[in-house]
Tab-separated table of C-alpha atoms in Angstrom:
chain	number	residue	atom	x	y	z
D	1	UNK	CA	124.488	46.503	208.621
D	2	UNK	CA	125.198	43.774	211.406
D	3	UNK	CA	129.394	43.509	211.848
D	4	UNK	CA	129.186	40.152	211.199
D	5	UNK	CA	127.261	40.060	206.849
D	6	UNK	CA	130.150	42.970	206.451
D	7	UNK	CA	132.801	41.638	204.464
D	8	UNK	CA	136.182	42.595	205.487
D	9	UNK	CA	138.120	42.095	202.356
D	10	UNK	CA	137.254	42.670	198.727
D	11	UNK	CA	135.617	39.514	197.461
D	12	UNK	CA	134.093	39.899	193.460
D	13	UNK	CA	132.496	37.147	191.848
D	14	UNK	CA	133.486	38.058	188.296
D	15	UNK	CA	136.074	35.242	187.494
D	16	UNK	CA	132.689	32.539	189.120
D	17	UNK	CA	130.422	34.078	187.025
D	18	UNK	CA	132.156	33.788	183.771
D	19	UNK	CA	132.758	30.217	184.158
D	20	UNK	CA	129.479	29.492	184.982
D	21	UNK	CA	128.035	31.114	181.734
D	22	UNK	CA	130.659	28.970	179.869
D	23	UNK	CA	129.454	26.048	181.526
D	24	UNK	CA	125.521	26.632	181.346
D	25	UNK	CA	125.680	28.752	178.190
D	26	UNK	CA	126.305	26.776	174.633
D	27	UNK	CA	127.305	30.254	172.742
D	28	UNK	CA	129.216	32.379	175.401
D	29	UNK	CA	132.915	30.996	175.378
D	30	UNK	CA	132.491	31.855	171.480
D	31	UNK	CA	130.447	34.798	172.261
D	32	UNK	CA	133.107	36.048	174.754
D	33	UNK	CA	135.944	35.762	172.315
D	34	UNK	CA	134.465	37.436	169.624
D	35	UNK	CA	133.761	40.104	172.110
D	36	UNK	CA	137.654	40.213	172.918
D	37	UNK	CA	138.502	40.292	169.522
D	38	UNK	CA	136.530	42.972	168.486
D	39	UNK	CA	138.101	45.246	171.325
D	40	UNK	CA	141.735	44.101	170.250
D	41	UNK	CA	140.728	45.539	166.702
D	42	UNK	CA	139.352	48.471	168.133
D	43	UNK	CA	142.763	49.025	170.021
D	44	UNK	CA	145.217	48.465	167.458
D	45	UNK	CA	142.858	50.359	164.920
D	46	UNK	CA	143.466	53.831	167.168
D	47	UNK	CA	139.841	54.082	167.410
D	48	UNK	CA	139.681	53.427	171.092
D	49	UNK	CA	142.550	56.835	171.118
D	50	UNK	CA	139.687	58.866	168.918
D	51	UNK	CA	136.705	57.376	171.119
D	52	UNK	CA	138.279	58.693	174.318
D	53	UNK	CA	138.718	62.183	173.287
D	54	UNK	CA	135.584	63.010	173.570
D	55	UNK	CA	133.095	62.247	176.693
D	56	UNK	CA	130.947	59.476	176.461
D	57	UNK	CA	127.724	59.240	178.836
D	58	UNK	CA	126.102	56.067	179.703
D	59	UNK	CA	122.421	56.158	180.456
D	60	UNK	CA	122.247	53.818	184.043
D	61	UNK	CA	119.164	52.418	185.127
D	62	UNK	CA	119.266	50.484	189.194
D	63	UNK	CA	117.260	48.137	190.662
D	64	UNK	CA	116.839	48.186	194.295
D	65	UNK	CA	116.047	44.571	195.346
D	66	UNK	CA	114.915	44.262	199.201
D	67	UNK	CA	113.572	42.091	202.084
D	68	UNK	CA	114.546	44.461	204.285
D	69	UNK	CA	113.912	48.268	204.644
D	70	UNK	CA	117.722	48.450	205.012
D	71	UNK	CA	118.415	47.044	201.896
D	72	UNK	CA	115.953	49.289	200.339
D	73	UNK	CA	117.900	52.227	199.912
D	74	UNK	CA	117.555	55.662	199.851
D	75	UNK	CA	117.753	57.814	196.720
D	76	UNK	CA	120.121	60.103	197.912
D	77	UNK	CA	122.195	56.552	198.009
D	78	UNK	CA	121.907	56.112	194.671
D	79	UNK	CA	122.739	59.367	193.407
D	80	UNK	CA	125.892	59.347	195.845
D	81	UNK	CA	127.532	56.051	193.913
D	82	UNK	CA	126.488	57.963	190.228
D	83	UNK	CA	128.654	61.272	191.632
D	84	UNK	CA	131.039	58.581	192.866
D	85	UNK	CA	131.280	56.969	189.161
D	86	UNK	CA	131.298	60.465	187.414
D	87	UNK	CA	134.632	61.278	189.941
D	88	UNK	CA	136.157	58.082	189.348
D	89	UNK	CA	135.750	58.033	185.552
D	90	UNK	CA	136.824	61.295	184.767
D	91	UNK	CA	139.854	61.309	187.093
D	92	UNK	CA	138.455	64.242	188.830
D	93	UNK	CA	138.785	61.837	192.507
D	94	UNK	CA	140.815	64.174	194.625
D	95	UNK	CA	143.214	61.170	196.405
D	96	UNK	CA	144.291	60.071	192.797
D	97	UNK	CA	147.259	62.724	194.238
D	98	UNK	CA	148.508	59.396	196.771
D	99	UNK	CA	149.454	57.723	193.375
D	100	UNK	CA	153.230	56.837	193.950
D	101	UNK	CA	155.208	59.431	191.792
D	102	UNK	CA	156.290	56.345	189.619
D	103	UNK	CA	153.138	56.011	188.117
D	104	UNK	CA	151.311	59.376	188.284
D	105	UNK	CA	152.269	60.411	184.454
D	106	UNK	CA	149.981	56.692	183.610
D	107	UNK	CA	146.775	58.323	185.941
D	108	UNK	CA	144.485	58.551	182.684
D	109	UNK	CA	140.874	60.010	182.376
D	110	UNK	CA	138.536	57.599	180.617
D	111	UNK	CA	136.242	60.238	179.763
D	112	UNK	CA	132.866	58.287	180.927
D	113	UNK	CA	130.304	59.662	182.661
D	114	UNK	CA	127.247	58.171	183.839
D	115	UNK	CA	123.280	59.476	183.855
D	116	UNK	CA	120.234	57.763	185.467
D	117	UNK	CA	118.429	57.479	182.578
D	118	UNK	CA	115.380	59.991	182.053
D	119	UNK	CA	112.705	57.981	179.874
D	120	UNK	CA	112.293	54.019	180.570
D	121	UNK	CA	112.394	51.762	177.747
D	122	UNK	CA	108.780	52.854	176.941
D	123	UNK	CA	109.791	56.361	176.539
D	124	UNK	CA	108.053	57.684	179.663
D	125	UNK	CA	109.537	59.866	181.675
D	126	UNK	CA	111.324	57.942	185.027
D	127	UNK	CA	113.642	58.346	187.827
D	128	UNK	CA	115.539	54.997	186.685
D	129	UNK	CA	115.474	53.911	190.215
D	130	UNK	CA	113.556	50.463	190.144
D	131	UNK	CA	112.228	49.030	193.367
D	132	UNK	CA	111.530	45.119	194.017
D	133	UNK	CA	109.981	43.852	197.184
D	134	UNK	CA	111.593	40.259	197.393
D	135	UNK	CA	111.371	37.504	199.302
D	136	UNK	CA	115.178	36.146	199.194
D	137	UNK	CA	117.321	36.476	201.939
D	138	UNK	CA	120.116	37.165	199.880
D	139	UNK	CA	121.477	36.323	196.472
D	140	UNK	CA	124.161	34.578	194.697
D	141	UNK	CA	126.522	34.886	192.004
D	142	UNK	CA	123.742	33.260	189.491
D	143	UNK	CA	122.119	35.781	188.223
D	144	UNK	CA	119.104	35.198	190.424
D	145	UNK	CA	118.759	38.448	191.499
D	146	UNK	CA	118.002	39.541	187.178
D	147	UNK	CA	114.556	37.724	187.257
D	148	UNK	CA	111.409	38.051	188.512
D	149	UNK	CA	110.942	34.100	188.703
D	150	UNK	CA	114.182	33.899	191.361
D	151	UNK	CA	113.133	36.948	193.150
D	152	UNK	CA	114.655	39.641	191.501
D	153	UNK	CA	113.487	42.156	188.899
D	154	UNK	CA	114.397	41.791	185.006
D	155	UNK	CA	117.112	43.888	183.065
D	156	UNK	CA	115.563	47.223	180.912
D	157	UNK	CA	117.094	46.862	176.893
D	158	UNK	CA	121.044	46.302	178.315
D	159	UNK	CA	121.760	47.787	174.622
D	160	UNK	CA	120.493	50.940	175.836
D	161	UNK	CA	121.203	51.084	179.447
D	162	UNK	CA	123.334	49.913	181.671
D	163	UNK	CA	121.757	47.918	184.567
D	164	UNK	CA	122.965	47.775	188.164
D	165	UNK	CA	120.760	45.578	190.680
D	166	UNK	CA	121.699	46.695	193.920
D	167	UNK	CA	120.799	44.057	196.896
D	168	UNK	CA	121.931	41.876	199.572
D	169	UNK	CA	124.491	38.878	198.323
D	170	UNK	CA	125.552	36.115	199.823
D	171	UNK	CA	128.742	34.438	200.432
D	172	UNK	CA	130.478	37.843	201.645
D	173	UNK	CA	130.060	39.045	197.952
D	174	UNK	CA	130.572	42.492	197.256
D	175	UNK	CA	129.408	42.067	193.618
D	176	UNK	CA	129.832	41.088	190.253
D	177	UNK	CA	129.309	42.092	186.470
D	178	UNK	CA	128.724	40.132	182.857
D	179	UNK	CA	131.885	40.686	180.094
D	180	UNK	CA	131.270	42.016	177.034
D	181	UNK	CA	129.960	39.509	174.957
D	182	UNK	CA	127.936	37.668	177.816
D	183	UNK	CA	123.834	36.878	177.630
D	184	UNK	CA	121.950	39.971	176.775
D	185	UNK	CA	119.217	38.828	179.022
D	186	UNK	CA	121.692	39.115	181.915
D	187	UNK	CA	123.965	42.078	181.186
D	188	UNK	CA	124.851	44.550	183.934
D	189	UNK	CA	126.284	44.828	187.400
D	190	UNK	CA	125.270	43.625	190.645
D	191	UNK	CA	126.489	45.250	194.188
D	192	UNK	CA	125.999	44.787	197.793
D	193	UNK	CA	123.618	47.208	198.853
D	194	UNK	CA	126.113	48.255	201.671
D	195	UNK	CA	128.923	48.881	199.120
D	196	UNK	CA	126.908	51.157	197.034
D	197	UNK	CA	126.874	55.069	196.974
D	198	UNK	CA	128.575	56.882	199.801
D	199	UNK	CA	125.995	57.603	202.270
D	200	UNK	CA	123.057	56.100	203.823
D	201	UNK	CA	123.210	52.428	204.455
D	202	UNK	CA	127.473	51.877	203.319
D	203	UNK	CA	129.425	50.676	205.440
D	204	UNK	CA	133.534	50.643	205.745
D	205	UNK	CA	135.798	49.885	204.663
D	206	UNK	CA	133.708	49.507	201.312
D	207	UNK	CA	131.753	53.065	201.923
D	208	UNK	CA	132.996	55.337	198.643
D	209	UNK	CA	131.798	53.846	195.409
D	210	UNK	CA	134.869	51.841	194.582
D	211	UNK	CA	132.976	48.509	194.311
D	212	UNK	CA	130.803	49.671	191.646
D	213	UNK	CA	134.184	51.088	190.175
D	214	UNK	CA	135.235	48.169	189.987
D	215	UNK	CA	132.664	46.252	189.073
D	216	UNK	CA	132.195	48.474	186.214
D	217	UNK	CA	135.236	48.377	185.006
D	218	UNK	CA	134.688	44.447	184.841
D	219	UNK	CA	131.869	45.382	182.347
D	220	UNK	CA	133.707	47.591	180.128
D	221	UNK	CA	136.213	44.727	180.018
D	222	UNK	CA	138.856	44.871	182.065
D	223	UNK	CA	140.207	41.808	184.096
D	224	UNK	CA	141.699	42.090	187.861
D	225	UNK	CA	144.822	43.849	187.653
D	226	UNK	CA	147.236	40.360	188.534
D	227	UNK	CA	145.268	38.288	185.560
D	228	UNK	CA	143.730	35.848	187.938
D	229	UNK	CA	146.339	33.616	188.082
D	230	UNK	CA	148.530	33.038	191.732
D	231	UNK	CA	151.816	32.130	189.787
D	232	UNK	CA	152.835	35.004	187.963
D	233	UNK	CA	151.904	34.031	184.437
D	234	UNK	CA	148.559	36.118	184.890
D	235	UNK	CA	147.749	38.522	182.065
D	236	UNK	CA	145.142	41.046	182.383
D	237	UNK	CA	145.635	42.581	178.894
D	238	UNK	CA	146.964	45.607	179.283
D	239	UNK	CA	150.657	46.712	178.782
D	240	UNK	CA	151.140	49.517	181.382
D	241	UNK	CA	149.947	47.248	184.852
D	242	UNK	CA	152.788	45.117	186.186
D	243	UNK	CA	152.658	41.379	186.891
D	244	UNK	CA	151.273	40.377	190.334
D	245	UNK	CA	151.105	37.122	192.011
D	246	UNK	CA	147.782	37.767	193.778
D	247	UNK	CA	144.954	40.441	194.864
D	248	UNK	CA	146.055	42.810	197.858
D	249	UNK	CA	143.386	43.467	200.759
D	250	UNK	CA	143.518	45.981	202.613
D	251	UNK	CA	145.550	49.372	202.738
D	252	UNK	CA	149.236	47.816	201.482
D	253	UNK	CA	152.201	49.817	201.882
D	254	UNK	CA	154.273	50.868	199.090
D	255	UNK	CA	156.386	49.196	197.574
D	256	UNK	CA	154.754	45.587	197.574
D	257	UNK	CA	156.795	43.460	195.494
D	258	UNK	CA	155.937	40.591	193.707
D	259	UNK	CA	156.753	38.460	190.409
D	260	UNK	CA	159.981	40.239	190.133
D	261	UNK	CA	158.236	43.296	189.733
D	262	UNK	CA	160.866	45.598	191.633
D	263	UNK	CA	161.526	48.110	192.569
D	264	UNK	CA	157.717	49.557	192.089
D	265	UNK	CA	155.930	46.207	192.847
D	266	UNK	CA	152.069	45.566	192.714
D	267	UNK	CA	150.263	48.682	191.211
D	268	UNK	CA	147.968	47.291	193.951
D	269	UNK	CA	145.869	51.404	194.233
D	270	UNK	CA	144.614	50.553	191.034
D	271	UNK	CA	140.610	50.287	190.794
D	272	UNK	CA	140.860	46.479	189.309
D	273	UNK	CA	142.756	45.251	192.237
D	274	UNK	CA	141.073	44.080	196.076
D	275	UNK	CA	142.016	46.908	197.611
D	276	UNK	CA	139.665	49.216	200.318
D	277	UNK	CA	137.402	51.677	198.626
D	278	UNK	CA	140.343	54.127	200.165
D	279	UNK	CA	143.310	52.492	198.959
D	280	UNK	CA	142.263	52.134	195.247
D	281	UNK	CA	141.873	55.176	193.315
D	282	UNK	CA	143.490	54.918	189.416
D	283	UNK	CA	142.961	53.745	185.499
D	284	UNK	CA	146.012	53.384	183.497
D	285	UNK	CA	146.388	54.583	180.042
D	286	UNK	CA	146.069	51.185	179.107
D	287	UNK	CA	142.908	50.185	180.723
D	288	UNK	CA	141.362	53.641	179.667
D	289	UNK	CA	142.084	52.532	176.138
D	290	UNK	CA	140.895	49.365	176.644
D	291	UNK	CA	137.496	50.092	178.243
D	292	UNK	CA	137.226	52.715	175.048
D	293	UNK	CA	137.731	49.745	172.599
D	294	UNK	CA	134.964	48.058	174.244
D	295	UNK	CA	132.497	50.809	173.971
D	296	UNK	CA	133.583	51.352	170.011
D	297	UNK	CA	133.283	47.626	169.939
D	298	UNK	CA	131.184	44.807	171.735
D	299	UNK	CA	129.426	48.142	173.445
D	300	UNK	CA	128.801	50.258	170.701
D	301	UNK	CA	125.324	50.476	171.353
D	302	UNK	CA	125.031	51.231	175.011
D	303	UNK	CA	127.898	54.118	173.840
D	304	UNK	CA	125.815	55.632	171.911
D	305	UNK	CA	122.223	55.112	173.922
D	306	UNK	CA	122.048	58.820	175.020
D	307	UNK	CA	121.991	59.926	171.312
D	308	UNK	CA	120.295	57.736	169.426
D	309	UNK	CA	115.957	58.150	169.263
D	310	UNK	CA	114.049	54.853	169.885
């Protein structure tokens, strides 16, 4: 990938995505807080706790959309950014050990893992790696890229699998993902082609799964770790991240200190912050309980996908 369409910092389009469904979407601002609601039930309930004592596997299904034969990439790729996700979700990522001691006792296994799906939505028998010959230079944070009439490819059932269109975006995107509770024709995650996997067409400093981590993360409901506010009154819902002002880029030293938050500052290796893939490499207890609630709640079905007939 040319230096120059390689984004240097972390840039996600979740935060412009959701208010453009609540702008072009009559039912998703209610939608969306029904969603949260359920998941606040399903934390204070304890069933989140009994949900993530066991493994749960998601069934994954991606959709390679290319002009280019760069962007269409390899299936080795692919496979690289599900090993990445399987790592990542279970704790099992070897540099969770550069967690600052401060925090290492709230490094917390989610207990997700992640399958390409083995029949399509047909119940044949498939790779679940999709590939769409396009005409688009790039795509947006609009959802383009999730139909066939903007260039891109349409979602398979997002009750039984989670979708990931993998492509080239514009605006130095790395990606973006729907909240629980969004469109169903729409649900899933969408990454730069060059920030998915970890080999084959990745580039640095983006080049070891971490935006699909974090992208991910977005779609089992978690919010960016400062709340998305600059002033210190963000709130990302969970109890165990402190207050930040902003995102951190980069590789930050530690401590960074912000909103008071001394003497530990910004818990900025967390997966939900900007951070490089290399820098960022933690889930709290808190966020593993909340992405739990969301998969006993608003995701119940794709939670349960893998075991149910159809």
């Amino acid at each position: 990938m040319s230096p120059e369409r390689t984004p240097r910092r972390r840039t996600c389009a979740q935060m412009i995505v959701h208010e453009w469904l609540a702008e072009t979407q009559p039912d998703y601002r209610d939608d969306r807080l029904a969603a949260e609601a359920d998941t606040r039930e399903r934390l204070e309930s304890g069933e989140a706790r009994m949900l993530a004592a066991e493994v749960t596997t998601i069934p994954v299904v991606v959709h390679v959309v290319y002009k280019t034969d760069e962007e269409n990439i390899s299936d080795a790729q692919v496979h690289s950014q599900i090993d990445a996700l399987n790592r990542d979700y279970r704790a099992q990522n070897a540099d969770k050990s550069a967690v600052p001691p401060t925090w290492a006792s709230l490094v917390a296994d989610p207990n997700i893992e992640f399958a390409l799906a083995t029949t399509d939505p047909d119940g044949n028998t498939t790779t679940a790696i999709s590939r769409t010959a396009t005409t688009a230079d790039s795509f947006g944070p609009d959802n383009g890229v999730k139909a066939q009439a903007t260039g891109g490819t349409e979602p398979w059932p997002t009750d039984r699998y989670l979708n990931i269109w993998v492509c080239n975006l514009a605006q130095s995107l790395l990606g973006y993902a729907q909240f629980p509770g969004g469109p169903a024709a729409t649900d899933g995650v969408v990454i730069l082609y060059s920030a998915f996997g970890t080999t084959g067409n990745v580039s640095p400093p983006f080049d070891k799964g971490r935006t699909t981590t974090h992208e991910v993360g977005h779609f089992f409901g978690l919010r960016h770790i400062w709340g998305d506010k600059t002033d210190c009154t963000g709130d990302d819902l969970v109890a165990d991240t402190p207050k930040a002002q902003r995102p951190n880029f980069g590789k930050p030293s530690f401590p960074h200190i912000t909103c008071d938050n001394g003497p530990n500052g910004d818990m900025f290796m967390n997966y939900m912050d900007y951070v490089d893939d290399d820098a960022m490499f933690m889930f709290t207890t808190g966020q593993v309980d909340r992405m739990n609630a969301t998969l006993a709640g608003p995701r119940h079905a794709l939670a349960t996908a893998l075991s149910t007939p159809h």
